[in-house]
Amino acid sequence: KTKQIFFTVITLEAIAIFLLMNTIFKTLSSQAKEQALNDMNTMISHVAYQVDSELQRIQNSTKIIADSYMRNYYLNKQNKNLYINEWKNKMIENNHVFSFYHDGINNPKTPHFQNILTSFVDKKTPFDKEVLYNLEAGKNIKELMSGIYENYKYSFVYITTANNIVHIYPRDRK
């Protein structure tokens, strides 16, 4: 979704620049055209810098989340005190997924638009130790995901795994 927003903004700016240039070349004198082109070059450079900076922030936050998630995942693999049945007892069954609401009580009636982490496991995914390690990793980094969401003002922050688990923060967008 964030990429779509950026590309839409870039496309709209490109169209605006094209229309502006078309008008410039039709109506301005030679000297004024050169000044306008210089001004537009400055504007384009500024916009490109802003887009690049934002994409760099996204890249950095993605790396932070991924690194933390994987550290937690591997720590969970070493933890002998994790039990599948604890998570199975927390499962809330929906049409296609099992849901886990990290609101402290795993309440599916927690009102929408709450700033909580929600994890989803595809029903076709075998509920095994790998799922357990992934659910625990998501739970362990929920404050990090919250912090990145709040600091960068993304529409949402999420992780998907190879075995069809999704962790998303917040539960729903405002």
Short mmCIF file of C-alpha atoms in Angstrom, two decimals:
data_model
loop_
_atom_site.label_atom_id
_atom_site.label_comp_id
_atom_site.label_asym_id
_atom_site.label_seq_id
_atom_site.Cartn_x
_atom_site.Cartn_y
_atom_site.Cartn_z
CA LYS A 1 0.00 0.00 0.00
CA THR A 2 2.81 2.41 0.86
CA LYS A 3 4.54 1.70 -2.47
CA GLN A 4 1.27 2.36 -4.29
CA ILE A 5 0.92 5.72 -2.57
CA PHE A 6 4.48 6.73 -3.47
CA PHE A 7 4.11 5.67 -7.10
CA THR A 8 0.75 7.46 -7.37
CA VAL A 9 2.29 10.65 -6.00
CA ILE A 10 5.26 10.34 -8.35
CA THR A 11 2.96 9.76 -11.34
CA LEU A 12 0.80 12.76 -10.45
CA GLU A 13 3.87 14.93 -10.04
CA ALA A 14 5.22 13.77 -13.41
CA ILE A 15 1.91 14.66 -15.08
CA ALA A 16 1.91 18.07 -13.40
CA ILE A 17 5.47 18.69 -14.53
CA PHE A 18 4.62 17.68 -18.09
CA LEU A 19 1.62 20.03 -18.19
CA LEU A 20 3.67 22.85 -16.68
CA MET A 21 6.46 22.35 -19.21
CA ASN A 22 3.97 22.30 -22.07
CA THR A 23 2.57 25.63 -20.91
CA ILE A 24 6.05 27.08 -20.42
CA PHE A 25 7.23 26.23 -23.90
CA LYS A 26 4.13 27.65 -25.50
CA THR A 27 4.04 31.00 -23.71
CA LEU A 28 7.46 32.08 -22.43
CA SER A 29 10.35 33.87 -24.05
CA SER A 30 13.64 32.10 -24.56
CA GLN A 31 15.25 33.56 -21.41
CA ALA A 32 12.16 32.89 -19.29
CA LYS A 33 12.03 29.31 -20.58
CA GLU A 34 15.61 28.74 -19.44
CA GLN A 35 14.87 30.13 -15.96
CA ALA A 36 11.71 28.03 -15.73
CA LEU A 37 13.61 24.91 -16.73
CA ASN A 38 16.25 25.63 -14.08
CA ASP A 39 13.51 26.12 -11.47
CA MET A 40 11.83 22.89 -12.54
CA ASN A 41 15.13 21.03 -12.37
CA THR A 42 15.55 22.28 -8.80
CA MET A 43 11.99 21.21 -7.95
CA ILE A 44 12.45 17.78 -9.54
CA SER A 45 15.71 17.28 -7.67
CA HIS A 46 14.00 18.23 -4.41
CA VAL A 47 11.07 15.85 -5.00
CA ALA A 48 13.44 13.03 -6.00
CA TYR A 49 15.43 13.61 -2.81
CA GLN A 50 12.24 13.47 -0.70
CA VAL A 51 11.08 10.24 -2.37
CA ASP A 52 14.53 8.69 -2.00
CA SER A 53 14.68 9.71 1.67
CA GLU A 54 11.29 8.17 2.39
CA LEU A 55 12.17 4.95 0.59
CA GLN A 56 15.41 4.82 2.60
CA ARG A 57 13.39 5.16 5.83
CA ILE A 58 11.15 2.31 4.72
CA GLN A 59 14.18 0.19 3.88
CA ASN A 60 15.76 0.92 7.26
CA SER A 61 12.60 0.16 9.24
CA THR A 62 12.09 -3.05 7.25
CA LYS A 63 15.62 -4.18 8.09
CA ILE A 64 15.15 -3.33 11.78
CA ILE A 65 11.93 -5.35 11.95
CA ALA A 66 13.34 -8.28 9.98
CA ASP A 67 16.52 -8.47 12.06
CA SER A 68 14.62 -8.32 15.35
CA TYR A 69 12.06 -10.85 14.16
CA MET A 70 14.71 -13.34 13.07
CA ARG A 71 16.69 -12.94 16.31
CA ASN A 72 13.52 -13.68 18.25
CA TYR A 73 12.62 -16.59 15.96
CA TYR A 74 16.01 -18.27 16.52
CA LEU A 75 15.88 -17.61 20.27
CA ASN A 76 12.44 -19.23 20.33
CA LYS A 77 13.85 -22.33 18.63
CA GLN A 78 16.26 -22.69 21.56
CA ASN A 79 13.56 -22.14 24.19
CA LYS A 80 12.31 -25.48 25.52
CA ASN A 81 9.52 -23.79 27.51
CA LEU A 82 7.29 -23.00 24.54
CA TYR A 83 4.23 -25.15 24.13
CA ILE A 84 2.06 -25.47 21.06
CA ASN A 85 -1.10 -26.11 23.09
CA GLU A 86 -0.83 -22.69 24.75
CA TRP A 87 -1.17 -21.09 21.32
CA LYS A 88 -3.76 -23.60 20.10
CA ASN A 89 -5.91 -22.66 23.09
CA LYS A 90 -5.65 -19.00 22.07
CA MET A 91 -6.73 -19.60 18.46
CA ILE A 92 -9.76 -17.76 17.22
CA GLU A 93 -11.08 -19.45 14.13
CA ASN A 94 -12.24 -17.36 11.20
CA ASN A 95 -13.16 -18.38 7.65
CA HIS A 96 -9.66 -18.94 6.30
CA VAL A 97 -7.33 -18.23 9.19
CA PHE A 98 -6.68 -18.60 12.86
CA SER A 99 -6.31 -15.22 14.54
CA PHE A 100 -4.38 -14.16 17.60
CA TYR A 101 -5.06 -10.72 19.06
CA HIS A 102 -2.12 -9.47 21.09
CA ASP A 103 -4.24 -7.24 23.31
CA GLY A 104 -3.42 -9.08 26.53
CA ILE A 105 -6.65 -11.09 26.52
CA ASN A 106 -6.84 -12.34 22.90
CA ASN A 107 -10.29 -10.90 22.53
CA PRO A 108 -11.78 -11.03 19.01
CA LYS A 109 -14.30 -8.40 20.14
CA THR A 110 -11.57 -5.87 20.76
CA PRO A 111 -12.92 -2.87 18.87
CA HIS A 112 -11.50 -2.28 15.43
CA PHE A 113 -9.01 0.52 14.96
CA GLN A 114 -7.09 -0.55 18.03
CA ASN A 115 -3.33 -0.19 18.08
CA ILE A 116 -2.62 -3.84 18.74
CA LEU A 117 -0.72 -6.51 16.88
CA THR A 118 -2.78 -9.24 15.28
CA SER A 119 -1.33 -12.48 13.94
CA PHE A 120 -2.99 -14.69 11.36
CA VAL A 121 -2.17 -18.29 10.51
CA ASP A 122 -3.60 -19.79 7.33
CA LYS A 123 -5.80 -22.79 8.20
CA LYS A 124 -3.94 -24.85 5.61
CA THR A 125 -0.66 -24.35 7.47
CA PRO A 126 0.17 -27.26 9.80
CA PHE A 127 0.19 -25.92 13.35
CA ASP A 128 3.64 -27.13 14.33
CA LYS A 129 6.73 -25.86 16.14
CA GLU A 130 7.62 -23.57 13.20
CA VAL A 131 4.28 -21.80 13.59
CA LEU A 132 4.87 -21.59 17.32
CA TYR A 133 8.30 -19.97 16.86
CA ASN A 134 6.83 -17.46 14.40
CA LEU A 135 3.91 -16.55 16.66
CA GLU A 136 6.23 -16.05 19.60
CA ALA A 137 8.61 -13.94 17.48
CA GLY A 138 5.71 -11.71 16.42
CA LYS A 139 4.54 -11.36 20.00
CA ASN A 140 8.07 -10.48 21.13
CA ILE A 141 8.46 -7.59 18.67
CA LYS A 142 4.99 -6.07 18.94
CA GLU A 143 6.35 -2.99 20.74
CA LEU A 144 8.95 -2.51 18.00
CA MET A 145 6.24 -2.68 15.33
CA SER A 146 4.16 -0.21 17.32
CA GLY A 147 7.10 2.17 17.62
CA ILE A 148 7.89 2.05 13.91
CA TYR A 149 4.22 2.57 13.05
CA GLU A 150 3.94 5.56 15.40
CA ASN A 151 7.27 7.16 14.43
CA TYR A 152 7.04 6.78 10.67
CA LYS A 153 3.26 7.15 10.31
CA TYR A 154 2.92 4.26 7.88
CA SER A 155 -0.57 3.05 7.10
CA PHE A 156 0.39 -0.23 8.79
CA VAL A 157 3.41 -2.41 9.55
CA TYR A 158 3.35 -6.10 8.78
CA ILE A 159 5.44 -9.24 8.46
CA THR A 160 4.65 -12.25 6.32
CA THR A 161 6.45 -15.54 6.70
CA ALA A 162 7.23 -18.41 4.36
CA ASN A 163 4.68 -20.59 6.14
CA ASN A 164 1.72 -18.22 5.64
CA ILE A 165 1.74 -16.34 8.91
CA VAL A 166 1.00 -12.61 8.90
CA HIS A 167 1.64 -10.24 11.79
CA ILE A 168 0.04 -6.84 11.26
CA TYR A 169 0.03 -3.66 13.32
CA PRO A 170 -2.32 -1.98 14.00
CA ARG A 171 -5.27 -4.33 13.91
CA ASP A 172 -7.08 -2.07 11.45
CA ARG A 173 -6.13 1.24 9.97
CA LYS A 174 -7.78 4.40 11.19
#
